[in-house]
Tab-separated table of C-alpha atoms and ligand atoms in Angstrom:
chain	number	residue	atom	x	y	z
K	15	UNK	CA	14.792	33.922	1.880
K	16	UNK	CA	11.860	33.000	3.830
K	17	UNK	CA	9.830	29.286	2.694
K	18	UNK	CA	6.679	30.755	1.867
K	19	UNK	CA	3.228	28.917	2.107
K	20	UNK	CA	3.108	29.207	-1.521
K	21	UNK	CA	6.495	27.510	-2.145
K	22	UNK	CA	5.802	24.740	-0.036
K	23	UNK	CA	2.590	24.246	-1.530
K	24	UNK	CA	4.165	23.530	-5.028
K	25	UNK	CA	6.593	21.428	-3.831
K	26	UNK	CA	3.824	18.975	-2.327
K	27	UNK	CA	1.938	19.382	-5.487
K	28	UNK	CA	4.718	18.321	-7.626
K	29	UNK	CA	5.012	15.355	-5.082
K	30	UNK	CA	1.953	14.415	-5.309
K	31	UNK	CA	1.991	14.402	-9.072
K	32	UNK	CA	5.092	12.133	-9.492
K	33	UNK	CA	3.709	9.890	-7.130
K	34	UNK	CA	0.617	9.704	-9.058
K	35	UNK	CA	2.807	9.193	-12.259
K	36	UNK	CA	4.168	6.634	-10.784
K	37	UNK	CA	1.647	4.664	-9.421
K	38	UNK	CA	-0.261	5.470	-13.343
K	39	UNK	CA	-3.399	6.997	-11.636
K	40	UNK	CA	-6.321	7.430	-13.912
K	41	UNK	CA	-8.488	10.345	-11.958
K	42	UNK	CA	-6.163	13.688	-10.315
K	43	UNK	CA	-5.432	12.996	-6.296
K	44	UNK	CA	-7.244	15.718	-4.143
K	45	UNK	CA	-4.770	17.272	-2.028
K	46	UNK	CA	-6.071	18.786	1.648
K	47	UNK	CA	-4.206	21.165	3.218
K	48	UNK	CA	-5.078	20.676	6.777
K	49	UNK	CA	-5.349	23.604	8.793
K	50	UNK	CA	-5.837	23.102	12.591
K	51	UNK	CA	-4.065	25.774	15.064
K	52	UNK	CA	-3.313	27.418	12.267
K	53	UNK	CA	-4.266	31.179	11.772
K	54	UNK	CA	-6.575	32.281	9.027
K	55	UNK	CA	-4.094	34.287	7.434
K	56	UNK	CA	-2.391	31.057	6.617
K	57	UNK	CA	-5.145	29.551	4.639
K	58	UNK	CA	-5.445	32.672	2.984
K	59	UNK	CA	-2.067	32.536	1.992
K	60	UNK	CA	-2.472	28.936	0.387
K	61	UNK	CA	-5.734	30.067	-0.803
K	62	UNK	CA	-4.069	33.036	-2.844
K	63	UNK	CA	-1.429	30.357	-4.501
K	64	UNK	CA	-5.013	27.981	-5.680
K	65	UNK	CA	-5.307	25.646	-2.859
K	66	UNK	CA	-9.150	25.689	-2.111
K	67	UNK	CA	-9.667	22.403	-0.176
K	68	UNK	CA	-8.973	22.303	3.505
K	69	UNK	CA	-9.429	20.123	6.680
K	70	UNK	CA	-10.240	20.856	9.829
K	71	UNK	CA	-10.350	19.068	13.224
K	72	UNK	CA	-12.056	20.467	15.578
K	73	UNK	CA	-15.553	22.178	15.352
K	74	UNK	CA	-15.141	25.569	17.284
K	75	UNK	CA	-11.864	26.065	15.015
K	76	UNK	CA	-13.574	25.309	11.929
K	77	UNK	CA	-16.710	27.620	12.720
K	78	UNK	CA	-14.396	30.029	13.589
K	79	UNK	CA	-12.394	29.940	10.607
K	80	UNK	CA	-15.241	29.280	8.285
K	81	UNK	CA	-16.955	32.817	9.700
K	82	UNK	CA	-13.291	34.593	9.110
K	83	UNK	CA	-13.105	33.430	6.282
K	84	UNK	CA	-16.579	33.723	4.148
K	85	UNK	CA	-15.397	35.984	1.900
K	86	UNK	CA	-13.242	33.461	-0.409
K	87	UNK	CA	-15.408	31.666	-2.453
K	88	UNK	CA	-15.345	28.248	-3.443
K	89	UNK	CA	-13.174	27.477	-0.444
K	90	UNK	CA	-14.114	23.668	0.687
K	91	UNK	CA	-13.934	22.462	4.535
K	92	UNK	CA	-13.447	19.056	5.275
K	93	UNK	CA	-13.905	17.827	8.578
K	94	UNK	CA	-11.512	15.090	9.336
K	95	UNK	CA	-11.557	14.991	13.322
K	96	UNK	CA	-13.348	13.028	15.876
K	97	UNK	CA	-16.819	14.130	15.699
K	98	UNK	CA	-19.064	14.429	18.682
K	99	UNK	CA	-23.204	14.033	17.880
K	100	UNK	CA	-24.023	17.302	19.663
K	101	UNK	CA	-21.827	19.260	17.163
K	102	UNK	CA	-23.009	17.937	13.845
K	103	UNK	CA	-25.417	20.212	13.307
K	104	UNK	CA	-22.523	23.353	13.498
K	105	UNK	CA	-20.378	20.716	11.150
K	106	UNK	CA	-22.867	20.295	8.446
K	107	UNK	CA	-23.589	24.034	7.168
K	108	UNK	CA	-20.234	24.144	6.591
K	109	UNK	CA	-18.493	20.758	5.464
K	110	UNK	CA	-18.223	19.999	1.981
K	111	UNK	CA	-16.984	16.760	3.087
K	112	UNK	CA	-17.504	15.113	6.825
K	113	UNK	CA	-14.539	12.008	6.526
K	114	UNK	CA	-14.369	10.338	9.551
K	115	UNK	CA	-17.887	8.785	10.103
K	116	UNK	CA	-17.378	5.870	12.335
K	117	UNK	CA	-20.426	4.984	14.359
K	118	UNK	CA	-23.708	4.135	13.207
K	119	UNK	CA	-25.528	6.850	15.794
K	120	UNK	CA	-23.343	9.729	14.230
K	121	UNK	CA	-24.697	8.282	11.028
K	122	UNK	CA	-27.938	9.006	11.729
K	123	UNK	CA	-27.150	11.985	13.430
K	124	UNK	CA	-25.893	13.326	10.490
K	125	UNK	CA	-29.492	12.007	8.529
K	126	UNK	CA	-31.471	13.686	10.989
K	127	UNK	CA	-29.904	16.977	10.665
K	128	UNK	CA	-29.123	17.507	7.334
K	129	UNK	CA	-31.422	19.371	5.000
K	130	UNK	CA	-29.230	18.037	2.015
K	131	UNK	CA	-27.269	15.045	0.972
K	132	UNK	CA	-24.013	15.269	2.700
K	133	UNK	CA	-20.990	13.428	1.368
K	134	UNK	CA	-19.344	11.474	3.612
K	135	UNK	CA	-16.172	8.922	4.246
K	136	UNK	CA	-16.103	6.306	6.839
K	137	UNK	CA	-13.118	6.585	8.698
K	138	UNK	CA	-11.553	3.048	9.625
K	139	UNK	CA	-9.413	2.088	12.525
K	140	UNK	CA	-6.493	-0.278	10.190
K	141	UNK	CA	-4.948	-1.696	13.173
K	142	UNK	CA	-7.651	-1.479	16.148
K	143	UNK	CA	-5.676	0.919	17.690
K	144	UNK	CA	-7.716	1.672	21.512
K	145	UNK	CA	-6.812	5.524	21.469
K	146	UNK	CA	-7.796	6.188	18.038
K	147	UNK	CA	-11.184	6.828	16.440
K	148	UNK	CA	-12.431	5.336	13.648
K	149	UNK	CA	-14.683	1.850	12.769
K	150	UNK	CA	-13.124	-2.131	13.787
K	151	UNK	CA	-12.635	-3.525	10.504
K	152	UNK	CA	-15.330	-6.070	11.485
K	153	UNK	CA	-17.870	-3.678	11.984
K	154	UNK	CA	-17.522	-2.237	8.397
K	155	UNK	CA	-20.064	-4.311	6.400
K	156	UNK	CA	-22.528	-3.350	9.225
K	157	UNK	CA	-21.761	0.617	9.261
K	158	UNK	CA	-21.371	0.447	4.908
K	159	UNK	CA	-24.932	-1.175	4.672
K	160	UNK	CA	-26.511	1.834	7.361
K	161	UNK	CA	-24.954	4.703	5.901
K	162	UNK	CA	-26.219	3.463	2.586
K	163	UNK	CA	-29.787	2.823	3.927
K	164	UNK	CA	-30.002	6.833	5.104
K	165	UNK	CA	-31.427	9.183	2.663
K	166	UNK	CA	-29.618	11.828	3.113
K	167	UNK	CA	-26.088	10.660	3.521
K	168	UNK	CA	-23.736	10.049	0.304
K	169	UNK	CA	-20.752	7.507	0.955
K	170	UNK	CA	-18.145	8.380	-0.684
K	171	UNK	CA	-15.261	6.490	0.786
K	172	UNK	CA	-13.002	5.301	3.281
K	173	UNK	CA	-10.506	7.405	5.531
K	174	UNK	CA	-7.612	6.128	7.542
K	175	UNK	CA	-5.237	7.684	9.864
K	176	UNK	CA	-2.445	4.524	10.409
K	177	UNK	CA	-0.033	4.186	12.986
K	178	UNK	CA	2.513	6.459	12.786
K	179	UNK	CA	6.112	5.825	11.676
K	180	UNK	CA	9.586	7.238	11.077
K	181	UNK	CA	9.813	5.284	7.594
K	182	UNK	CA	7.039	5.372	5.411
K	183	UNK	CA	7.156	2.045	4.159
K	184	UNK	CA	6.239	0.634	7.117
K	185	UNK	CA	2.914	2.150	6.550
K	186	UNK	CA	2.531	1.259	3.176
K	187	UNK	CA	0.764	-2.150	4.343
K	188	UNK	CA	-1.943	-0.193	5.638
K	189	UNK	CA	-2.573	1.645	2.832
K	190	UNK	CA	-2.577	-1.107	0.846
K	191	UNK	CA	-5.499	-2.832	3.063
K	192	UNK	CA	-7.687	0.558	2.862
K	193	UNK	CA	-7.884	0.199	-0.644
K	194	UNK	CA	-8.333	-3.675	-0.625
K	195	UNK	CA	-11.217	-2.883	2.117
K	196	UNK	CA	-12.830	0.136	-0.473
K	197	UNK	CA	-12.589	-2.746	-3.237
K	198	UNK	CA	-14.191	-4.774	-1.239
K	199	UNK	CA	-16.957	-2.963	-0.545
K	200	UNK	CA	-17.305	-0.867	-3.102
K	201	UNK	CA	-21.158	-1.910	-4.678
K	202	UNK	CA	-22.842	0.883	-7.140
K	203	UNK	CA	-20.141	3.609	-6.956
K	204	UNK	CA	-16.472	3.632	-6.569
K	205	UNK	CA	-15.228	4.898	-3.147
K	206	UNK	CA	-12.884	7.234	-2.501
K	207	UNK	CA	-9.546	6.419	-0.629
K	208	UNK	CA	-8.442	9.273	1.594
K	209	UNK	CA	-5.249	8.230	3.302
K	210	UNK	CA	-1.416	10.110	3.449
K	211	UNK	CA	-0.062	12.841	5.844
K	212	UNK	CA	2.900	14.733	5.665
K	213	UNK	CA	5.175	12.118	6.492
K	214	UNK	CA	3.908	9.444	4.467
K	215	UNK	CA	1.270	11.054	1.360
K	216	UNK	CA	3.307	9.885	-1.629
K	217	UNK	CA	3.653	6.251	-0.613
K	218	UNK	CA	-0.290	6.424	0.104
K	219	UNK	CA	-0.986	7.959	-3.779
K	220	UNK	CA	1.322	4.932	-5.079
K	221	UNK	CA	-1.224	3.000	-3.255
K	222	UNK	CA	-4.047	4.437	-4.690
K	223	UNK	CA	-4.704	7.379	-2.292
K	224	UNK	CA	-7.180	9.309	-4.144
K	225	UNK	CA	-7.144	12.401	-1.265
K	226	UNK	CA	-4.623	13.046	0.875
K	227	UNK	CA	-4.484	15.198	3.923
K	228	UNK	CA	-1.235	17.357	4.573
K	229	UNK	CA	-0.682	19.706	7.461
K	230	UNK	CA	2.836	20.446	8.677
K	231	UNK	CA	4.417	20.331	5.080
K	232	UNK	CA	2.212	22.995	4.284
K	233	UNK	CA	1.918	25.113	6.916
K	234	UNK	CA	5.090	24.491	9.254
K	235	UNK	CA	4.425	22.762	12.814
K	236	UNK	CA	1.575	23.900	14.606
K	237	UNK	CA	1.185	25.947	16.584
K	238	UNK	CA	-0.545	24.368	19.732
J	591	PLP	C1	-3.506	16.653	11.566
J	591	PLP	C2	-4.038	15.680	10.598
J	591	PLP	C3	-3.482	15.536	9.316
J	591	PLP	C4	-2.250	16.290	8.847
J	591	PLP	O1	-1.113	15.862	9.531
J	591	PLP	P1	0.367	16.339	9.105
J	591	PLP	O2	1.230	15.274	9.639
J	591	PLP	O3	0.584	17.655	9.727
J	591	PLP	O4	0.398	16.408	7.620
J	591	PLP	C5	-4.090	14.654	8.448
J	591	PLP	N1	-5.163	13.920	8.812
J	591	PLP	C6	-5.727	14.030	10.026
J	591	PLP	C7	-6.918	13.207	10.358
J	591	PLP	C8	-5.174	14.892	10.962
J	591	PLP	O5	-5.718	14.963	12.178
């Protein structure tokens, strides 16, 4: 019998929930199905078994998608990729939730553009990692106290893609210092931790993970 989205779906779900057990979580983990390369029948198939949140990497595939897709309602984008300043104003109509702010210029790109408050996570580079987007630990502070000072962004939290592994654990670490770094710096409002792929969510929800962003356990590898 063929694995259906739907099947897979529950079985990250129930994952997610043990994990969550586990770890005693007070608030429900968010769970992303991310959908890059894949077709839109596919979200449409998690859609139909009540996913509704789902995260996108790059812009032409999310307008795309978005466009195909404008009939479901409620359905919530979430841009996780690497985004360029030229393309935030296609990003913005769209995104309920831009996570991987990590410059101060896309900042207040993202001010300049918006015609609402947009919710958004800093996305943090754990171990300074040359190929790989996201903010230098040092130049957090700097980049919290911006984003804060712009009227019309919302910070929500911090994002982290670590380095990869075959065991888990060996990522747990990082985990561990994104949510040290969000206690840090969390001031008014408490910041959301969004952190855990395929390979590695339920360590990151022991750890606190209040989103995680699963791709291939959802939707089989990709495609391209
Ligand atoms: C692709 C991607 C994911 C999902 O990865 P899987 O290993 O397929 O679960 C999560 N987060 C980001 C930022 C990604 O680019």
């Amino acid at each position: 019998m063929r694995v259906t989205v739907a099947d897979r779906l529950n079985d990250i779900r129930s994952r997610v929930q043990a994990a969550s057990k586990r770890a005693a979580l007070a608030s429900p983990v968010t769970l992303i199905a991310v959908s890059k390369t894949q077709p839109a029948s596919a979200v449409r198939e998690a859609y139909a078994a009540g996913q509704r949140d789902f995260g996108e990497n790059y812009v032409q595939e999310l307008v795309a998608k978005a466009k195909e897709l404008s009939d479901l309602p409620d359905l919530r984008w979430h841009f996780i990729g690497h985004l360029q300043r030229n393309k935030v104003k296609d990003v913005l109509p769209i995104a309920s939730l831009v996570q991987a702010v990590d410059r101060i210029e896309l900042a207040q790109e993202i001010n300049k553009r918006a015609s609402k408050r947009v919710p958004v996570l800093i996305e943090v580079n754990l171990a300074g990692e040359e190929q790989k987007a996201g903010a230098a630990i040092a130049a957090l502070p700097e980049l919290i106290e911006a984003i804060r000072a712009l009227p019309l962004l919302e910070l929500r939290g911090l994002m982290a893609v670590p380095p990869a592994s075959e065991d888990p654990e060996l990522t747990r670490p990082y985990f561990q210092q994104l949510r040290e770094l969000a206690r840090a710096n969390e001031g008014a409002s408490h910041l959301e931790l969004s952190m855990g792929m395929s390979s590695d969510f339920e360590v990151a929800v022991e750890e606190g993970a209040s989103i995680v962003r699963v791709g291939s356990s959802i939707f089989g590898s990709r495609v391209r």
